């Protein structure tokens, strides 16, 4: 107790030496607890950027993520190597802002805009708040235009609209990244913004070289924050990707925003929340996670009065293949639909492994013609009916003629299965998809 009191007194004396007459612009690092740094004698709002001067004048940048009384909690962007009790903490900026510009196209950047592709930093003249500016819901344009994504199963049976927010939901290893790569290559968009958040580092280069390609990269911006980055930098990379998409949308562009994955964003926020003392709730997620995800999702969509749009596709990891995972639940409630991927279909080499029973596009009925919707619903119904009775059919327990709808499902099963399968290197446009659906239905 005496040692702690002596240390506190020493910190207080050091703080007095750093105070300026006008305002408290610097303070003293008092403690390092887990992922957070505790600073005293400094006044800064949540979201402020700070730098900590460590040994040999080594600088560690951090952000204010919380406070208690006169103590600020800071989260560093990198390992706080060299800092210790008494290190000086200075305020750099009172708010979180990032630079954006047209020169970002074709570049691979980290969560703070620094290049990862070995090229000089892009020229970005605009300095904007990373949290964005909320759009009045009465000023948003409607989703009234079909978006061609080049994937038959989605184009025909889960038709997406320009400005829609969609989730790709699945467990690990069932083809989320492959489907995301197909959507990247074949979706019709002016600009593609890709956020690779919390994934394996090797996947960044693989995604760019194999899924995106040199031609695709020309109209894309890739923001990468792999799993080895700090949780704060992963959150910043996510917000930065949304900010870049908003920047191009406000120029009238139709933007495709791909984020892989929303679950890793939730994990990063969980690390931050628990580190600053938030109580854990469902599956250990603190309340801030369930506030962050809807805010991010609402940043996408159609712009003011239909001027530009952000079509957002988020991958969501259903841990343990549990469709009721808390992150899946909150995403399902916030998104305009979801594409569920099935492990059983993936195991049967049925790719993309889209499970029609759990998938839905909530805008489809508003953007397609009634006849197209009728055909799509019929094919979905026949596919689901066959899947529900598959065991009976395979063991020979079903007697033909007992159910006319099931008889039709059996007869058309191979045609529907062929329609739903697609090679990752072959894109199929919307009109060709409608022709294929007509050939199956015969109407």
Tab-separated table of C-alpha atoms in Angstrom:
chain	number	residue	atom	x	y	z
A	1	UNK	CA	0.000	0.000	0.000
A	2	UNK	CA	2.876	2.339	0.886
A	3	UNK	CA	4.633	1.627	-2.406
A	4	UNK	CA	1.435	2.376	-4.360
A	5	UNK	CA	0.952	5.670	-2.477
A	6	UNK	CA	4.562	6.663	-3.115
A	7	UNK	CA	4.163	5.824	-6.829
A	8	UNK	CA	0.911	7.847	-7.056
A	9	UNK	CA	2.595	10.844	-5.449
A	10	UNK	CA	5.480	10.604	-7.924
A	11	UNK	CA	3.004	10.461	-10.828
A	12	UNK	CA	1.172	13.523	-9.479
A	13	UNK	CA	4.436	15.466	-9.270
A	14	UNK	CA	5.332	14.455	-12.845
A	15	UNK	CA	1.896	15.553	-14.032
A	16	UNK	CA	2.345	18.996	-12.542
A	17	UNK	CA	5.583	19.383	-14.497
A	18	UNK	CA	3.820	18.616	-17.817
A	19	UNK	CA	0.817	20.924	-17.397
A	20	UNK	CA	0.646	24.010	-19.590
A	21	UNK	CA	-0.970	27.231	-18.314
A	22	UNK	CA	-3.837	27.172	-20.853
A	23	UNK	CA	-4.928	23.572	-21.142
A	24	UNK	CA	-3.754	20.107	-20.251
A	25	UNK	CA	-2.230	18.864	-23.518
A	26	UNK	CA	0.037	16.215	-22.022
A	27	UNK	CA	0.082	13.878	-19.085
A	28	UNK	CA	1.874	10.916	-17.601
A	29	UNK	CA	1.464	7.199	-18.240
A	30	UNK	CA	0.498	5.713	-14.896
A	31	UNK	CA	-0.164	2.072	-15.644
A	32	UNK	CA	-0.320	-0.614	-18.342
A	33	UNK	CA	-3.138	-3.095	-17.735
A	34	UNK	CA	-3.586	-5.825	-20.312
A	35	UNK	CA	-4.338	-4.133	-23.646
A	36	UNK	CA	-4.848	-0.645	-22.191
A	37	UNK	CA	-2.640	2.192	-21.062
A	38	UNK	CA	-3.809	4.392	-18.180
A	39	UNK	CA	-2.841	8.052	-18.291
A	40	UNK	CA	-3.341	10.823	-15.738
A	41	UNK	CA	-3.118	14.589	-15.898
A	42	UNK	CA	-4.337	14.822	-19.473
A	43	UNK	CA	-7.674	16.078	-20.794
A	44	UNK	CA	-8.920	14.465	-24.020
A	45	UNK	CA	-12.279	13.179	-25.305
A	46	UNK	CA	-13.009	9.599	-26.276
A	47	UNK	CA	-11.693	9.050	-29.803
A	48	UNK	CA	-8.763	11.451	-29.435
A	49	UNK	CA	-5.399	10.447	-30.925
A	50	UNK	CA	-2.426	10.524	-28.567
A	51	UNK	CA	1.236	9.589	-28.645
A	52	UNK	CA	3.238	8.096	-25.806
A	53	UNK	CA	6.958	8.898	-25.618
A	54	UNK	CA	8.778	5.744	-24.588
A	55	UNK	CA	12.405	4.885	-23.976
A	56	UNK	CA	14.891	6.555	-26.321
A	57	UNK	CA	12.080	8.850	-27.549
A	58	UNK	CA	10.280	5.935	-29.173
A	59	UNK	CA	6.722	7.001	-30.079
A	60	UNK	CA	3.688	4.759	-29.613
A	61	UNK	CA	0.408	6.084	-31.041
A	62	UNK	CA	-2.822	5.327	-29.193
A	63	UNK	CA	-6.457	6.351	-29.029
A	64	UNK	CA	-8.599	7.264	-26.035
A	65	UNK	CA	-11.197	4.499	-25.640
A	66	UNK	CA	-12.593	5.355	-22.195
A	67	UNK	CA	-12.037	7.157	-18.912
A	68	UNK	CA	-12.751	6.898	-15.198
A	69	UNK	CA	-12.631	10.048	-13.101
A	70	UNK	CA	-9.313	11.690	-14.037
A	71	UNK	CA	-7.799	8.557	-15.601
A	72	UNK	CA	-7.883	8.050	-19.365
A	73	UNK	CA	-7.816	4.590	-20.924
A	74	UNK	CA	-5.787	4.431	-24.133
A	75	UNK	CA	-5.500	1.593	-26.623
A	76	UNK	CA	-2.224	1.519	-28.610
A	77	UNK	CA	-2.145	0.919	-32.370
A	78	UNK	CA	0.950	-1.270	-31.965
A	79	UNK	CA	2.869	-3.072	-29.242
A	80	UNK	CA	3.681	-0.519	-26.492
A	81	UNK	CA	7.350	-1.508	-26.453
A	82	UNK	CA	9.550	0.877	-24.517
A	83	UNK	CA	6.835	2.684	-22.551
A	84	UNK	CA	6.755	2.642	-18.780
A	85	UNK	CA	5.565	4.517	-15.693
A	86	UNK	CA	6.187	8.226	-16.161
A	87	UNK	CA	6.225	8.161	-19.971
A	88	UNK	CA	4.808	11.396	-21.362
A	89	UNK	CA	1.423	11.198	-23.124
A	90	UNK	CA	0.567	13.970	-25.608
A	91	UNK	CA	-2.656	14.749	-27.509
A	92	UNK	CA	-2.179	14.752	-31.302
A	93	UNK	CA	-5.774	15.252	-32.425
A	94	UNK	CA	-9.036	15.601	-30.460
A	95	UNK	CA	-10.913	13.347	-32.918
A	96	UNK	CA	-10.393	10.369	-35.187
A	97	UNK	CA	-9.954	11.500	-38.808
A	98	UNK	CA	-8.528	9.856	-41.911
A	99	UNK	CA	-7.459	11.004	-45.365
A	100	UNK	CA	-9.247	9.893	-48.528
A	101	UNK	CA	-8.877	10.646	-52.222
A	102	UNK	CA	-9.248	9.289	-55.737
A	103	UNK	CA	-5.621	8.163	-55.804
A	104	UNK	CA	-6.525	5.340	-53.435
A	105	UNK	CA	-7.914	3.326	-56.360
A	106	UNK	CA	-5.702	0.358	-57.145
A	107	UNK	CA	-3.955	0.502	-53.765
A	108	UNK	CA	-3.578	-1.826	-50.774
A	109	UNK	CA	-3.502	0.108	-47.488
A	110	UNK	CA	-3.585	-0.577	-43.761
A	111	UNK	CA	-6.160	0.709	-41.294
A	112	UNK	CA	-4.535	4.124	-41.099
A	113	UNK	CA	-3.944	4.682	-44.814
A	114	UNK	CA	-0.294	3.622	-44.923
A	115	UNK	CA	0.611	1.652	-48.082
A	116	UNK	CA	1.125	-2.107	-47.867
A	117	UNK	CA	1.936	-2.556	-51.560
A	118	UNK	CA	5.412	-0.999	-51.495
A	119	UNK	CA	4.334	2.119	-53.391
A	120	UNK	CA	4.429	5.758	-52.189
A	121	UNK	CA	1.479	6.958	-50.094
A	122	UNK	CA	-1.505	7.981	-52.247
A	123	UNK	CA	-2.384	11.656	-52.571
A	124	UNK	CA	-5.429	12.121	-50.332
A	125	UNK	CA	-6.398	15.796	-49.946
A	126	UNK	CA	-9.612	15.253	-47.963
A	127	UNK	CA	-9.423	14.768	-44.184
A	128	UNK	CA	-12.715	13.334	-42.894
A	129	UNK	CA	-14.073	11.920	-39.644
A	130	UNK	CA	-13.793	8.136	-39.594
A	131	UNK	CA	-17.224	7.763	-37.979
A	132	UNK	CA	-18.902	9.319	-41.041
A	133	UNK	CA	-21.976	11.525	-41.209
A	134	UNK	CA	-25.384	9.926	-40.707
A	135	UNK	CA	-27.899	10.408	-43.529
A	136	UNK	CA	-31.437	11.474	-42.674
A	137	UNK	CA	-33.536	8.367	-43.457
A	138	UNK	CA	-36.094	10.555	-45.235
A	139	UNK	CA	-33.373	11.746	-47.622
A	140	UNK	CA	-32.173	8.292	-48.653
A	141	UNK	CA	-33.071	7.110	-52.129
A	142	UNK	CA	-35.027	3.848	-52.571
A	143	UNK	CA	-33.574	0.484	-53.594
A	144	UNK	CA	-35.300	0.049	-56.950
A	145	UNK	CA	-32.635	-1.273	-59.331
A	146	UNK	CA	-31.458	-4.875	-59.763
A	147	UNK	CA	-27.747	-5.421	-59.131
A	148	UNK	CA	-26.121	-8.044	-61.357
A	149	UNK	CA	-23.654	-9.988	-59.174
A	150	UNK	CA	-22.738	-12.654	-61.750
A	151	UNK	CA	-23.760	-15.589	-59.504
A	152	UNK	CA	-26.801	-17.504	-60.801
A	153	UNK	CA	-28.180	-18.615	-57.454
A	154	UNK	CA	-28.165	-15.046	-56.125
A	155	UNK	CA	-29.181	-13.314	-59.356
A	156	UNK	CA	-32.188	-15.585	-59.861
A	157	UNK	CA	-33.408	-16.677	-56.422
A	158	UNK	CA	-31.983	-14.058	-54.031
A	159	UNK	CA	-31.919	-11.033	-56.332
A	160	UNK	CA	-30.004	-8.117	-54.852
A	161	UNK	CA	-30.721	-4.439	-55.354
A	162	UNK	CA	-28.220	-1.634	-55.767
A	163	UNK	CA	-27.686	-0.211	-52.285
A	164	UNK	CA	-28.682	-3.385	-50.412
A	165	UNK	CA	-26.829	-4.711	-47.343
A	166	UNK	CA	-26.373	-8.501	-47.482
A	167	UNK	CA	-24.643	-11.015	-45.224
A	168	UNK	CA	-22.778	-14.201	-46.186
A	169	UNK	CA	-23.313	-16.464	-43.176
A	170	UNK	CA	-21.514	-19.775	-42.636
A	171	UNK	CA	-19.193	-21.772	-40.451
A	172	UNK	CA	-15.518	-22.037	-41.249
A	173	UNK	CA	-14.318	-23.761	-44.411
A	174	UNK	CA	-17.507	-23.830	-46.489
A	175	UNK	CA	-16.549	-21.387	-49.224
A	176	UNK	CA	-17.295	-17.855	-47.950
A	177	UNK	CA	-14.058	-16.454	-49.335
A	178	UNK	CA	-14.538	-18.149	-52.715
A	179	UNK	CA	-18.065	-16.749	-53.046
A	180	UNK	CA	-16.809	-13.340	-51.940
A	181	UNK	CA	-14.161	-13.509	-54.650
A	182	UNK	CA	-16.818	-14.329	-57.275
A	183	UNK	CA	-18.899	-11.350	-56.157
A	184	UNK	CA	-15.802	-9.157	-56.316
A	185	UNK	CA	-15.050	-10.106	-59.916
A	186	UNK	CA	-18.536	-10.231	-61.401
A	187	UNK	CA	-20.624	-7.593	-59.610
A	188	UNK	CA	-21.313	-4.489	-61.693
A	189	UNK	CA	-19.933	-1.528	-59.715
A	190	UNK	CA	-17.958	1.660	-60.394
A	191	UNK	CA	-15.709	1.224	-57.357
A	192	UNK	CA	-15.009	-1.780	-55.120
A	193	UNK	CA	-13.841	-1.255	-51.525
A	194	UNK	CA	-12.592	-4.406	-49.797
A	195	UNK	CA	-11.963	-4.665	-46.064
A	196	UNK	CA	-9.972	-7.738	-44.998
A	197	UNK	CA	-10.343	-7.592	-41.230
A	198	UNK	CA	-8.886	-10.021	-38.711
A	199	UNK	CA	-8.179	-12.796	-41.203
A	200	UNK	CA	-4.940	-14.719	-41.793
A	201	UNK	CA	-2.179	-12.559	-43.231
A	202	UNK	CA	-1.473	-14.905	-46.156
A	203	UNK	CA	-5.080	-14.527	-47.335
A	204	UNK	CA	-4.537	-10.838	-48.156
A	205	UNK	CA	-2.099	-11.542	-50.978
A	206	UNK	CA	-4.076	-14.608	-52.127
A	207	UNK	CA	-7.301	-12.625	-52.337
A	208	UNK	CA	-5.680	-9.829	-54.336
A	209	UNK	CA	-3.812	-12.081	-56.778
A	210	UNK	CA	-6.371	-14.888	-57.221
A	211	UNK	CA	-9.815	-13.440	-56.492
A	212	UNK	CA	-9.327	-9.808	-57.497
A	213	UNK	CA	-6.630	-9.904	-60.179
A	214	UNK	CA	-4.763	-6.973	-61.696
A	215	UNK	CA	-7.778	-5.747	-63.676
A	216	UNK	CA	-10.085	-5.886	-60.674
A	217	UNK	CA	-7.559	-4.071	-58.488
A	218	UNK	CA	-7.576	-1.049	-60.825
A	219	UNK	CA	-11.067	-0.051	-59.684
A	220	UNK	CA	-10.640	-1.270	-56.094
A	221	UNK	CA	-9.300	-0.098	-52.756
A	222	UNK	CA	-8.130	-2.823	-50.362
A	223	UNK	CA	-7.889	-2.109	-46.627
A	224	UNK	CA	-6.170	-4.895	-44.699
A	225	UNK	CA	-5.828	-5.425	-40.954
A	226	UNK	CA	-4.844	-9.069	-40.328
A	227	UNK	CA	-5.357	-10.952	-37.076
A	228	UNK	CA	-1.918	-10.002	-35.716
A	229	UNK	CA	-2.830	-6.285	-35.689
A	230	UNK	CA	-4.131	-4.635	-32.520
A	231	UNK	CA	-7.915	-4.805	-31.967
A	232	UNK	CA	-8.090	-1.010	-32.226
A	233	UNK	CA	-6.416	-1.026	-35.636
A	234	UNK	CA	-8.864	-3.700	-36.819
A	235	UNK	CA	-11.782	-1.462	-35.789
A	236	UNK	CA	-10.139	1.553	-37.438
A	237	UNK	CA	-9.611	-0.400	-40.663
A	238	UNK	CA	-13.309	-1.293	-40.692
A	239	UNK	CA	-14.359	2.323	-40.198
A	240	UNK	CA	-11.817	3.435	-42.789
A	241	UNK	CA	-13.243	1.036	-45.397
A	242	UNK	CA	-16.727	2.449	-44.778
A	243	UNK	CA	-15.377	6.025	-44.978
A	244	UNK	CA	-13.745	5.349	-48.353
A	245	UNK	CA	-16.986	3.819	-49.658
A	246	UNK	CA	-18.900	6.893	-48.453
A	247	UNK	CA	-16.378	9.186	-50.141
A	248	UNK	CA	-16.905	7.588	-53.558
A	249	UNK	CA	-20.670	7.262	-53.040
A	250	UNK	CA	-20.929	10.996	-52.403
A	251	UNK	CA	-19.284	11.533	-55.789
A	252	UNK	CA	-22.217	9.721	-57.402
A	253	UNK	CA	-20.452	6.364	-57.788
A	254	UNK	CA	-22.103	2.975	-57.291
A	255	UNK	CA	-19.805	1.346	-54.755
A	256	UNK	CA	-19.499	-2.306	-53.777
A	257	UNK	CA	-18.247	-2.679	-50.193
A	258	UNK	CA	-17.018	-6.142	-49.220
A	259	UNK	CA	-16.062	-6.773	-45.593
A	260	UNK	CA	-14.465	-10.041	-44.496
A	261	UNK	CA	-15.445	-10.482	-41.772
A	262	UNK	CA	-17.992	-8.767	-39.547
A	263	UNK	CA	-17.425	-11.428	-36.888
A	264	UNK	CA	-13.740	-10.504	-36.576
A	265	UNK	CA	-14.808	-6.888	-36.112
A	266	UNK	CA	-17.053	-8.025	-33.254
A	267	UNK	CA	-14.128	-9.966	-31.766
A	268	UNK	CA	-11.934	-6.853	-31.901
A	269	UNK	CA	-14.580	-4.743	-30.166
A	270	UNK	CA	-14.991	-7.491	-27.572
A	271	UNK	CA	-11.268	-7.320	-26.791
A	272	UNK	CA	-11.463	-3.542	-26.372
A	273	UNK	CA	-14.686	-3.596	-24.341
A	274	UNK	CA	-13.489	-6.239	-21.902
A	275	UNK	CA	-10.109	-4.496	-21.534
A	276	UNK	CA	-11.745	-1.256	-20.321
A	277	UNK	CA	-14.123	-3.037	-17.951
A	278	UNK	CA	-17.374	-3.558	-19.866
A	279	UNK	CA	-19.481	-6.429	-18.496
A	280	UNK	CA	-19.629	-9.530	-20.735
A	281	UNK	CA	-23.086	-10.580	-21.929
A	282	UNK	CA	-24.030	-13.192	-24.565
A	283	UNK	CA	-21.016	-15.383	-25.476
A	284	UNK	CA	-18.771	-12.911	-23.673
A	285	UNK	CA	-19.633	-9.996	-25.998
A	286	UNK	CA	-19.947	-6.641	-24.174
A	287	UNK	CA	-22.835	-4.249	-24.961
A	288	UNK	CA	-20.629	-2.051	-27.171
A	289	UNK	CA	-20.456	-4.830	-29.787
A	290	UNK	CA	-24.225	-4.749	-30.254
A	291	UNK	CA	-24.072	-0.979	-30.673
A	292	UNK	CA	-21.153	-0.970	-33.106
A	293	UNK	CA	-22.419	-3.466	-35.704
A	294	UNK	CA	-25.745	-1.734	-36.567
A	295	UNK	CA	-23.937	1.616	-36.805
A	296	UNK	CA	-21.484	0.195	-39.326
A	297	UNK	CA	-24.212	-1.461	-41.383
A	298	UNK	CA	-26.318	1.719	-41.483
A	299	UNK	CA	-23.424	3.593	-43.097
A	300	UNK	CA	-24.004	1.576	-46.276
A	301	UNK	CA	-27.019	1.915	-48.590
A	302	UNK	CA	-28.345	4.375	-51.146
A	303	UNK	CA	-27.107	7.944	-50.803
A	304	UNK	CA	-29.101	11.150	-50.439
A	305	UNK	CA	-31.972	11.244	-52.959
A	306	UNK	CA	-30.458	8.294	-54.825
A	307	UNK	CA	-27.168	10.077	-55.540
A	308	UNK	CA	-24.687	7.180	-55.514
A	309	UNK	CA	-24.972	3.988	-53.503
A	310	UNK	CA	-23.039	1.541	-51.349
A	311	UNK	CA	-23.991	-2.096	-51.815
A	312	UNK	CA	-22.448	-3.859	-48.824
A	313	UNK	CA	-21.709	-7.566	-48.446
A	314	UNK	CA	-20.487	-8.731	-45.046
A	315	UNK	CA	-19.181	-12.209	-44.294
A	316	UNK	CA	-20.315	-13.517	-40.919
A	317	UNK	CA	-18.786	-16.540	-39.208
A	318	UNK	CA	-21.397	-18.739	-37.504
A	319	UNK	CA	-19.196	-20.189	-34.767
A	320	UNK	CA	-19.763	-23.912	-34.429
A	321	UNK	CA	-22.199	-23.676	-37.385
A	322	UNK	CA	-24.679	-22.121	-34.933
A	323	UNK	CA	-27.200	-19.947	-36.836
A	324	UNK	CA	-28.231	-18.381	-33.509
A	325	UNK	CA	-24.772	-17.055	-32.710
A	326	UNK	CA	-25.135	-13.533	-31.190
A	327	UNK	CA	-23.243	-11.848	-34.047
A	328	UNK	CA	-25.333	-13.707	-36.631
A	329	UNK	CA	-28.473	-12.651	-34.761
A	330	UNK	CA	-27.651	-8.940	-34.628
A	331	UNK	CA	-26.472	-8.955	-38.259
A	332	UNK	CA	-29.620	-10.734	-39.434
A	333	UNK	CA	-31.731	-8.088	-37.715
A	334	UNK	CA	-29.762	-5.197	-39.242
A	335	UNK	CA	-29.146	-6.412	-42.807
A	336	UNK	CA	-31.473	-6.483	-45.820
A	337	UNK	CA	-31.056	-10.219	-46.218
A	338	UNK	CA	-28.590	-13.049	-45.860
A	339	UNK	CA	-27.068	-15.844	-47.927
A	340	UNK	CA	-26.608	-18.932	-45.751
A	341	UNK	CA	-23.932	-21.428	-46.767
A	342	UNK	CA	-24.397	-25.124	-45.979
A	343	UNK	CA	-21.634	-27.468	-44.805
A	344	UNK	CA	-23.589	-30.460	-46.156
A	345	UNK	CA	-23.636	-28.930	-49.649
A	346	UNK	CA	-19.956	-28.031	-49.397
A	347	UNK	CA	-19.125	-31.592	-48.352
A	348	UNK	CA	-21.012	-32.800	-51.436
A	349	UNK	CA	-18.848	-30.513	-53.645
A	350	UNK	CA	-21.876	-28.342	-54.433
A	351	UNK	CA	-20.424	-24.843	-54.930
A	352	UNK	CA	-21.362	-22.202	-54.135
A	353	UNK	CA	-22.868	-24.015	-51.158
A	354	UNK	CA	-25.904	-21.715	-50.853
A	355	UNK	CA	-28.643	-23.058	-48.572
A	356	UNK	CA	-31.886	-21.683	-49.993
A	357	UNK	CA	-33.855	-22.611	-46.859
A	358	UNK	CA	-32.056	-20.087	-44.686
A	359	UNK	CA	-31.376	-17.432	-47.320
A	360	UNK	CA	-33.498	-14.422	-48.206
A	361	UNK	CA	-33.321	-11.104	-50.029
A	362	UNK	CA	-35.719	-8.669	-48.382
A	363	UNK	CA	-35.801	-6.313	-51.370
A	364	UNK	CA	-36.284	-8.872	-54.143
A	365	UNK	CA	-40.057	-8.594	-54.345
A	366	UNK	CA	-39.746	-4.831	-54.864
A	367	UNK	CA	-37.229	-4.884	-57.708
A	368	UNK	CA	-38.086	-7.873	-59.955
A	369	UNK	CA	-41.075	-8.476	-62.201
A	370	UNK	CA	-43.944	-10.545	-60.746
A	371	UNK	CA	-43.324	-13.410	-63.180
A	372	UNK	CA	-39.657	-13.612	-62.194
A	373	UNK	CA	-40.599	-13.633	-58.497
A	374	UNK	CA	-43.147	-16.378	-59.147
A	375	UNK	CA	-40.566	-18.593	-60.892
A	376	UNK	CA	-37.998	-17.971	-58.167
A	377	UNK	CA	-40.417	-18.860	-55.367
A	378	UNK	CA	-41.443	-22.035	-57.199
A	379	UNK	CA	-37.850	-23.210	-57.639
A	380	UNK	CA	-37.050	-22.405	-54.014
A	381	UNK	CA	-40.115	-24.326	-52.848
A	382	UNK	CA	-39.297	-27.411	-54.942
A	383	UNK	CA	-35.648	-27.413	-53.832
A	384	UNK	CA	-36.588	-27.116	-50.144
A	385	UNK	CA	-39.262	-29.808	-50.483
A	386	UNK	CA	-36.724	-32.249	-51.917
A	387	UNK	CA	-34.167	-31.427	-49.213
A	388	UNK	CA	-36.783	-32.019	-46.474
A	389	UNK	CA	-37.658	-35.460	-47.875
A	390	UNK	CA	-34.239	-36.488	-49.118
A	391	UNK	CA	-33.782	-39.303	-46.589
A	392	UNK	CA	-37.149	-40.869	-47.452
A	393	UNK	CA	-36.407	-40.697	-51.159
A	394	UNK	CA	-32.923	-42.179	-50.878
A	395	UNK	CA	-34.026	-45.203	-48.812
A	396	UNK	CA	-36.972	-45.835	-51.142
A	397	UNK	CA	-39.627	-45.103	-48.517
A	398	UNK	CA	-41.407	-42.517	-50.661
A	399	UNK	CA	-44.055	-43.848	-53.021
A	400	UNK	CA	-44.320	-41.938	-56.274
A	401	UNK	CA	-47.697	-40.236	-56.715
A	402	UNK	CA	-48.252	-39.594	-53.012
A	403	UNK	CA	-47.392	-35.920	-53.343
A	404	UNK	CA	-47.568	-34.203	-56.779
A	405	UNK	CA	-45.323	-31.325	-55.640
A	406	UNK	CA	-42.691	-33.749	-54.365
A	407	UNK	CA	-42.915	-35.711	-57.591
A	408	UNK	CA	-42.172	-32.514	-59.501
A	409	UNK	CA	-39.302	-31.717	-57.118
A	410	UNK	CA	-37.791	-35.161	-57.784
A	411	UNK	CA	-38.135	-34.756	-61.543
A	412	UNK	CA	-36.548	-31.283	-61.570
A	413	UNK	CA	-33.991	-31.877	-58.837
A	414	UNK	CA	-31.016	-32.410	-61.165
A	415	UNK	CA	-31.884	-29.370	-63.300
A	416	UNK	CA	-32.223	-27.152	-60.233
A	417	UNK	CA	-28.984	-28.515	-58.773
A	418	UNK	CA	-27.148	-27.765	-62.034
A	419	UNK	CA	-28.598	-24.249	-62.028
A	420	UNK	CA	-27.420	-23.601	-58.455
A	421	UNK	CA	-23.861	-24.833	-59.089
A	422	UNK	CA	-21.333	-22.537	-60.727
A	423	UNK	CA	-17.603	-22.598	-61.349
A	424	UNK	CA	-15.767	-19.790	-59.594
A	425	UNK	CA	-14.133	-18.728	-62.872
A	426	UNK	CA	-17.406	-18.371	-64.789
A	427	UNK	CA	-19.668	-15.371	-64.304
A	428	UNK	CA	-23.318	-15.533	-65.430
A	429	UNK	CA	-25.165	-12.258	-66.005
A	430	UNK	CA	-28.701	-11.495	-64.848
A	431	UNK	CA	-30.421	-11.921	-68.221
A	432	UNK	CA	-28.786	-15.312	-68.836
A	433	UNK	CA	-29.915	-16.350	-65.362
A	434	UNK	CA	-33.536	-15.525	-66.184
A	435	UNK	CA	-33.305	-17.593	-69.393
A	436	UNK	CA	-32.042	-20.575	-67.388
A	437	UNK	CA	-34.876	-20.239	-64.905
A	438	UNK	CA	-37.447	-20.181	-67.706
A	439	UNK	CA	-35.995	-23.358	-69.199
A	440	UNK	CA	-36.373	-25.173	-65.869
A	441	UNK	CA	-39.887	-23.995	-65.104
A	442	UNK	CA	-41.106	-24.347	-68.674
A	443	UNK	CA	-43.200	-21.199	-68.304
